[in-house]
PDB file of N, CA and C in Angstrom:
ATOM      1  N   MET F   1       8.494 -14.044   8.439  1.00 41.00           N
ATOM      2  CA  MET F   1       9.401 -13.197   7.699  1.00 41.00           C
ATOM      3  C   MET F   1       9.330 -11.794   8.307  1.00 41.00           C
ATOM      4  N   GLU F   2      10.477 -11.226   8.567  1.00 50.00           N
ATOM      5  CA  GLU F   2      10.519  -9.893   9.146  1.00 50.00           C
ATOM      6  C   GLU F   2      10.927  -8.887   8.079  1.00 50.00           C
ATOM      7  N   CYS F   3      10.197  -7.812   8.042  1.00 53.00           N
ATOM      8  CA  CYS F   3      10.448  -6.781   7.036  1.00 53.00           C
ATOM      9  C   CYS F   3      11.554  -5.855   7.514  1.00 53.00           C
ATOM     10  N   GLY F   4      12.469  -5.498   6.623  1.00 55.00           N
ATOM     11  CA  GLY F   4      13.515  -4.551   6.966  1.00 55.00           C
ATOM     12  C   GLY F   4      12.972  -3.139   7.060  1.00 55.00           C
ATOM     13  N   SER F   5      13.686  -2.295   7.758  1.00 67.00           N
ATOM     14  CA  SER F   5      13.222  -0.926   7.946  1.00 67.00           C
ATOM     15  C   SER F   5      13.298  -0.117   6.655  1.00 67.00           C
ATOM     16  N   ASP F   6      14.084  -0.572   5.671  1.00 81.00           N
ATOM     17  CA  ASP F   6      14.232   0.193   4.439  1.00 81.00           C
ATOM     18  C   ASP F   6      12.931   0.325   3.668  1.00 81.00           C
ATOM     19  N   ILE F   7      12.118  -0.738   3.610  1.00 82.00           N
ATOM     20  CA  ILE F   7      10.832  -0.637   2.902  1.00 82.00           C
ATOM     21  C   ILE F   7       9.878   0.281   3.670  1.00 82.00           C
ATOM     22  N   ARG F   8       9.907   0.226   4.989  1.00 86.00           N
ATOM     23  CA  ARG F   8       9.057   1.124   5.788  1.00 86.00           C
ATOM     24  C   ARG F   8       9.442   2.576   5.565  1.00 86.00           C
ATOM     25  N   ASP F   9      10.738   2.847   5.612  1.00 87.00           N
ATOM     26  CA  ASP F   9      11.206   4.220   5.422  1.00 87.00           C
ATOM     27  C   ASP F   9      10.857   4.732   4.030  1.00 87.00           C
ATOM     28  N   THR F  10      11.014   3.887   3.026  1.00 85.00           N
ATOM     29  CA  THR F  10      10.677   4.274   1.659  1.00 85.00           C
ATOM     30  C   THR F  10       9.189   4.586   1.544  1.00 85.00           C
ATOM     31  N   LEU F  11       8.345   3.715   2.113  1.00 88.00           N
ATOM     32  CA  LEU F  11       6.903   3.928   2.023  1.00 88.00           C
ATOM     33  C   LEU F  11       6.457   5.119   2.868  1.00 88.00           C
ATOM     34  N   LYS F  12       7.127   5.383   3.987  1.00 90.00           N
ATOM     35  CA  LYS F  12       6.785   6.572   4.783  1.00 90.00           C
ATOM     36  C   LYS F  12       7.066   7.843   3.992  1.00 90.00           C
ATOM     37  N   SER F  13       8.104   7.811   3.170  1.00 91.00           N
ATOM     38  CA  SER F  13       8.397   8.995   2.352  1.00 91.00           C
ATOM     39  C   SER F  13       7.380   9.143   1.225  1.00 91.00           C
ATOM     40  N   ALA F  14       6.590   8.081   0.965  1.00 91.00           N
ATOM     41  CA  ALA F  14       5.580   8.108  -0.094  1.00 91.00           C
ATOM     42  C   ALA F  14       4.180   8.395   0.452  1.00 91.00           C
ATOM     43  N   LEU F  15       4.056   8.769   1.724  1.00 93.00           N
ATOM     44  CA  LEU F  15       2.729   9.075   2.283  1.00 93.00           C
ATOM     45  C   LEU F  15       2.047  10.146   1.434  1.00 93.00           C
ATOM     46  N   GLY F  16       0.813   9.881   1.057  1.00 93.00           N
ATOM     47  CA  GLY F  16       0.057  10.821   0.239  1.00 93.00           C
ATOM     48  C   GLY F  16       0.239  10.614  -1.258  1.00 93.00           C
ATOM     49  N   ASP F  17       1.213   9.795  -1.636  1.00 93.00           N
ATOM     50  CA  ASP F  17       1.447   9.507  -3.054  1.00 93.00           C
ATOM     51  C   ASP F  17       0.593   8.320  -3.496  1.00 93.00           C
ATOM     52  N   TYR F  18       0.393   8.212  -4.798  1.00 93.00           N
ATOM     53  CA  TYR F  18      -0.338   7.082  -5.373  1.00 93.00           C
ATOM     54  C   TYR F  18       0.658   6.051  -5.872  1.00 93.00           C
ATOM     55  N   LEU F  19       0.453   4.791  -5.472  1.00 92.00           N
ATOM     56  CA  LEU F  19       1.335   3.699  -5.842  1.00 92.00           C
ATOM     57  C   LEU F  19       0.535   2.536  -6.393  1.00 92.00           C
ATOM     58  N   SER F  20       1.178   1.734  -7.205  1.00 93.00           N
ATOM     59  CA  SER F  20       0.632   0.468  -7.660  1.00 93.00           C
ATOM     60  C   SER F  20       1.417  -0.624  -6.945  1.00 93.00           C
ATOM     61  N   ILE F  21       0.723  -1.506  -6.228  1.00 93.00           N
ATOM     62  CA  ILE F  21       1.375  -2.540  -5.431  1.00 93.00           C
ATOM     63  C   ILE F  21       0.825  -3.899  -5.828  1.00 93.00           C
ATOM     64  N   THR F  22       1.720  -4.823  -6.159  1.00 94.00           N
ATOM     65  CA  THR F  22       1.332  -6.184  -6.521  1.00 94.00           C
ATOM     66  C   THR F  22       1.717  -7.124  -5.384  1.00 94.00           C
ATOM     67  N   LEU F  23       0.777  -8.004  -5.011  1.00 94.00           N
ATOM     68  CA  LEU F  23       0.999  -8.964  -3.938  1.00 94.00           C
ATOM     69  C   LEU F  23       1.394 -10.319  -4.500  1.00 94.00           C
ATOM     70  N   ILE F  24       1.830 -11.235  -3.634  1.00 94.00           N
ATOM     71  CA  ILE F  24       2.241 -12.567  -4.075  1.00 94.00           C
ATOM     72  C   ILE F  24       1.076 -13.347  -4.676  1.00 94.00           C
ATOM     73  N   THR F  25      -0.140 -12.952  -4.389  1.00 94.00           N
ATOM     74  CA  THR F  25      -1.322 -13.613  -4.966  1.00 94.00           C
ATOM     75  C   THR F  25      -1.566 -13.199  -6.411  1.00 94.00           C
ATOM     76  N   GLY F  26      -0.833 -12.174  -6.890  1.00 94.00           N
ATOM     77  CA  GLY F  26      -1.015 -11.679  -8.247  1.00 94.00           C
ATOM     78  C   GLY F  26      -1.973 -10.499  -8.323  1.00 94.00           C
ATOM     79  N   LYS F  27      -2.643 -10.185  -7.223  1.00 93.00           N
ATOM     80  CA  LYS F  27      -3.590  -9.059  -7.164  1.00 93.00           C
ATOM     81  C   LYS F  27      -2.802  -7.751  -7.108  1.00 93.00           C
ATOM     82  N   THR F  28      -3.229  -6.769  -7.908  1.00 93.00           N
ATOM     83  CA  THR F  28      -2.578  -5.458  -7.928  1.00 93.00           C
ATOM     84  C   THR F  28      -3.548  -4.404  -7.425  1.00 93.00           C
ATOM     85  N   TYR F  29      -3.065  -3.549  -6.542  1.00 92.00           N
ATOM     86  CA  TYR F  29      -3.859  -2.450  -6.001  1.00 92.00           C
ATOM     87  C   TYR F  29      -3.215  -1.137  -6.410  1.00 92.00           C
ATOM     88  N   TYR F  30      -4.035  -0.143  -6.727  1.00 93.00           N
ATOM     89  CA  TYR F  30      -3.551   1.196  -7.033  1.00 93.00           C
ATOM     90  C   TYR F  30      -4.290   2.158  -6.115  1.00 93.00           C
ATOM     91  N   GLY F  31      -3.546   2.915  -5.329  1.00 93.00           N
ATOM     92  CA  GLY F  31      -4.203   3.845  -4.436  1.00 93.00           C
ATOM     93  C   GLY F  31      -3.207   4.741  -3.725  1.00 93.00           C
ATOM     94  N   GLU F  32      -3.746   5.542  -2.811  1.00 93.00           N
ATOM     95  CA  GLU F  32      -2.957   6.523  -2.058  1.00 93.00           C
ATOM     96  C   GLU F  32      -2.476   5.917  -0.749  1.00 93.00           C
ATOM     97  N   VAL F  33      -1.186   6.068  -0.462  1.00 94.00           N
ATOM     98  CA  VAL F  33      -0.611   5.570   0.784  1.00 94.00           C
ATOM     99  C   VAL F  33      -1.087   6.474   1.922  1.00 94.00           C
ATOM    100  N   LYS F  34      -1.796   5.889   2.889  1.00 94.00           N
ATOM    101  CA  LYS F  34      -2.340   6.656   4.012  1.00 94.00           C
ATOM    102  C   LYS F  34      -1.565   6.455   5.298  1.00 94.00           C
ATOM    103  N   THR F  35      -1.204   5.209   5.613  1.00 94.00           N
ATOM    104  CA  THR F  35      -0.537   4.894   6.871  1.00 94.00           C
ATOM    105  C   THR F  35       0.511   3.815   6.624  1.00 94.00           C
ATOM    106  N   VAL F  36       1.674   3.961   7.255  1.00 94.00           N
ATOM    107  CA  VAL F  36       2.711   2.935   7.200  1.00 94.00           C
ATOM    108  C   VAL F  36       3.020   2.535   8.636  1.00 94.00           C
ATOM    109  N   GLU F  37       2.786   1.264   8.962  1.00 92.00           N
ATOM    110  CA  GLU F  37       3.035   0.741  10.305  1.00 92.00           C
ATOM    111  C   GLU F  37       4.230  -0.209  10.263  1.00 92.00           C
ATOM    112  N   THR F  38       4.455  -0.934  11.343  1.00 88.00           N
ATOM    113  CA  THR F  38       5.604  -1.829  11.443  1.00 88.00           C
ATOM    114  C   THR F  38       5.575  -2.945  10.407  1.00 88.00           C
ATOM    115  N   ASP F  39       4.415  -3.580  10.214  1.00 90.00           N
ATOM    116  CA  ASP F  39       4.341  -4.749   9.339  1.00 90.00           C
ATOM    117  C   ASP F  39       3.404  -4.592   8.144  1.00 90.00           C
ATOM    118  N   TYR F  40       2.751  -3.467   8.022  1.00 92.00           N
ATOM    119  CA  TYR F  40       1.782  -3.317   6.942  1.00 92.00           C
ATOM    120  C   TYR F  40       1.629  -1.849   6.558  1.00 92.00           C
ATOM    121  N   LEU F  41       0.932  -1.620   5.421  1.00 93.00           N
ATOM    122  CA  LEU F  41       0.571  -0.253   5.050  1.00 93.00           C
ATOM    123  C   LEU F  41      -0.917  -0.211   4.747  1.00 93.00           C
ATOM    124  N   LEU F  42      -1.487   0.955   4.894  1.00 95.00           N
ATOM    125  CA  LEU F  42      -2.900   1.189   4.596  1.00 95.00           C
ATOM    126  C   LEU F  42      -2.961   1.966   3.290  1.00 95.00           C
ATOM    127  N   LEU F  43      -3.625   1.387   2.306  1.00 94.00           N
ATOM    128  CA  LEU F  43      -3.754   1.994   0.984  1.00 94.00           C
ATOM    129  C   LEU F  43      -5.211   2.350   0.767  1.00 94.00           C
ATOM    130  N   GLU F  44      -5.476   3.615   0.425  1.00 94.00           N
ATOM    131  CA  GLU F  44      -6.854   4.055   0.181  1.00 94.00           C
ATOM    132  C   GLU F  44      -7.151   3.977  -1.310  1.00 94.00           C
ATOM    133  N   LEU F  45      -8.224   3.278  -1.645  1.00 92.00           N
ATOM    134  CA  LEU F  45      -8.603   3.072  -3.042  1.00 92.00           C
ATOM    135  C   LEU F  45      -9.860   3.846  -3.370  1.00 92.00           C
ATOM    136  N   ARG F  46      -9.940   4.409  -4.553  1.00 85.00           N
ATOM    137  CA  ARG F  46     -11.167   5.032  -5.040  1.00 85.00           C
ATOM    138  C   ARG F  46     -11.925   3.984  -5.834  1.00 85.00           C
ATOM    139  N   LEU F  47     -13.195   3.857  -5.539  1.00 80.00           N
ATOM    140  CA  LEU F  47     -14.017   2.895  -6.250  1.00 80.00           C
ATOM    141  C   LEU F  47     -14.469   3.485  -7.577  1.00 80.00           C
ATOM    142  N   ARG F  48     -15.044   2.672  -8.428  1.00 74.00           N
ATOM    143  CA  ARG F  48     -15.484   3.147  -9.748  1.00 74.00           C
ATOM    144  C   ARG F  48     -16.387   4.356  -9.606  1.00 74.00           C
ATOM    145  N   GLY F  49     -16.189   5.306 -10.457  1.00 75.00           N
ATOM    146  CA  GLY F  49     -16.942   6.545 -10.393  1.00 75.00           C
ATOM    147  C   GLY F  49     -16.183   7.611  -9.620  1.00 75.00           C
ATOM    148  N   GLY F  50     -15.224   7.198  -8.786  1.00 74.00           N
ATOM    149  CA  GLY F  50     -14.360   8.131  -8.074  1.00 74.00           C
ATOM    150  C   GLY F  50     -14.961   8.803  -6.863  1.00 74.00           C
ATOM    151  N   LYS F  51     -16.218   8.512  -6.512  1.00 80.00           N
ATOM    152  CA  LYS F  51     -16.852   9.193  -5.385  1.00 80.00           C
ATOM    153  C   LYS F  51     -16.647   8.438  -4.077  1.00 80.00           C
ATOM    154  N   SER F  52     -16.675   7.121  -4.137  1.00 88.00           N
ATOM    155  CA  SER F  52     -16.542   6.304  -2.938  1.00 88.00           C
ATOM    156  C   SER F  52     -15.095   5.867  -2.752  1.00 88.00           C
ATOM    157  N   LYS F  53     -14.709   5.641  -1.483  1.00 91.00           N
ATOM    158  CA  LYS F  53     -13.361   5.189  -1.163  1.00 91.00           C
ATOM    159  C   LYS F  53     -13.449   3.985  -0.242  1.00 91.00           C
ATOM    160  N   THR F  54     -12.433   3.158  -0.311  1.00 92.00           N
ATOM    161  CA  THR F  54     -12.273   2.058   0.627  1.00 92.00           C
ATOM    162  C   THR F  54     -10.782   1.920   0.909  1.00 92.00           C
ATOM    163  N   SER F  55     -10.439   1.215   1.955  1.00 94.00           N
ATOM    164  CA  SER F  55      -9.036   1.046   2.321  1.00 94.00           C
ATOM    165  C   SER F  55      -8.704  -0.426   2.453  1.00 94.00           C
ATOM    166  N   VAL F  56      -7.455  -0.769   2.160  1.00 94.00           N
ATOM    167  CA  VAL F  56      -6.977  -2.134   2.331  1.00 94.00           C
ATOM    168  C   VAL F  56      -5.675  -2.112   3.126  1.00 94.00           C
ATOM    169  N   LEU F  57      -5.510  -3.122   3.977  1.00 94.00           N
ATOM    170  CA  LEU F  57      -4.259  -3.312   4.704  1.00 94.00           C
ATOM    171  C   LEU F  57      -3.419  -4.296   3.910  1.00 94.00           C
ATOM    172  N   LEU F  58      -2.199  -3.926   3.587  1.00 93.00           N
ATOM    173  CA  LEU F  58      -1.317  -4.790   2.809  1.00 93.00           C
ATOM    174  C   LEU F  58      -0.083  -5.126   3.643  1.00 93.00           C
ATOM    175  N   PRO F  59       0.069  -6.391   4.034  1.00 93.00           N
ATOM    176  CA  PRO F  59       1.247  -6.793   4.800  1.00 93.00           C
ATOM    177  C   PRO F  59       2.516  -6.699   3.936  1.00 93.00           C
ATOM    178  N   PHE F  60       3.591  -6.170   4.505  1.00 91.00           N
ATOM    179  CA  PHE F  60       4.839  -6.034   3.759  1.00 91.00           C
ATOM    180  C   PHE F  60       5.333  -7.386   3.240  1.00 91.00           C
ATOM    181  N   ALA F  61       5.135  -8.461   4.000  1.00 91.00           N
ATOM    182  CA  ALA F  61       5.619  -9.786   3.606  1.00 91.00           C
ATOM    183  C   ALA F  61       4.938 -10.294   2.338  1.00 91.00           C
ATOM    184  N   HIS F  62       3.801  -9.721   1.953  1.00 93.00           N
ATOM    185  CA  HIS F  62       3.064 -10.177   0.772  1.00 93.00           C
ATOM    186  C   HIS F  62       3.326  -9.318  -0.454  1.00 93.00           C
ATOM    187  N   ILE F  63       4.042  -8.212  -0.300  1.00 91.00           N
ATOM    188  CA  ILE F  63       4.294  -7.289  -1.411  1.00 91.00           C
ATOM    189  C   ILE F  63       5.427  -7.827  -2.295  1.00 91.00           C
ATOM    190  N   VAL F  64       5.135  -7.893  -3.602  1.00 91.00           N
ATOM    191  CA  VAL F  64       6.133  -8.343  -4.569  1.00 91.00           C
ATOM    192  C   VAL F  64       6.750  -7.152  -5.293  1.00 91.00           C
ATOM    193  N   THR F  65       5.913  -6.239  -5.798  1.00 90.00           N
ATOM    194  CA  THR F  65       6.413  -5.063  -6.509  1.00 90.00           C
ATOM    195  C   THR F  65       5.673  -3.809  -6.081  1.00 90.00           C
ATOM    196  N   ILE F  66       6.386  -2.691  -6.142  1.00 90.00           N
ATOM    197  CA  ILE F  66       5.802  -1.376  -5.885  1.00 90.00           C
ATOM    198  C   ILE F  66       6.203  -0.484  -7.056  1.00 90.00           C
ATOM    199  N   THR F  67       5.195   0.155  -7.678  1.00 89.00           N
ATOM    200  CA  THR F  67       5.459   1.038  -8.810  1.00 89.00           C
ATOM    201  C   THR F  67       4.895   2.408  -8.497  1.00 89.00           C
ATOM    202  N   ILE F  68       5.702   3.429  -8.712  1.00 81.00           N
ATOM    203  CA  ILE F  68       5.266   4.795  -8.451  1.00 81.00           C
ATOM    204  C   ILE F  68       4.646   5.365  -9.707  1.00 81.00           C
TER     205      ILE F  68
END
């Protein structure tokens, strides 16, 4: 499945913003958009307590919903 440029452009305009993203697996991530590439985005998550951070790569083909 090839992702259209419209989702990339939309997510590039959201760099630095916090989004909630649900994948086809039903897993939901909430974090700051750090990088938007051709087929995926990098979302930075704060772990419990707010001091530690981790990042996840989310392929566009697996994204079901995006909530701002």
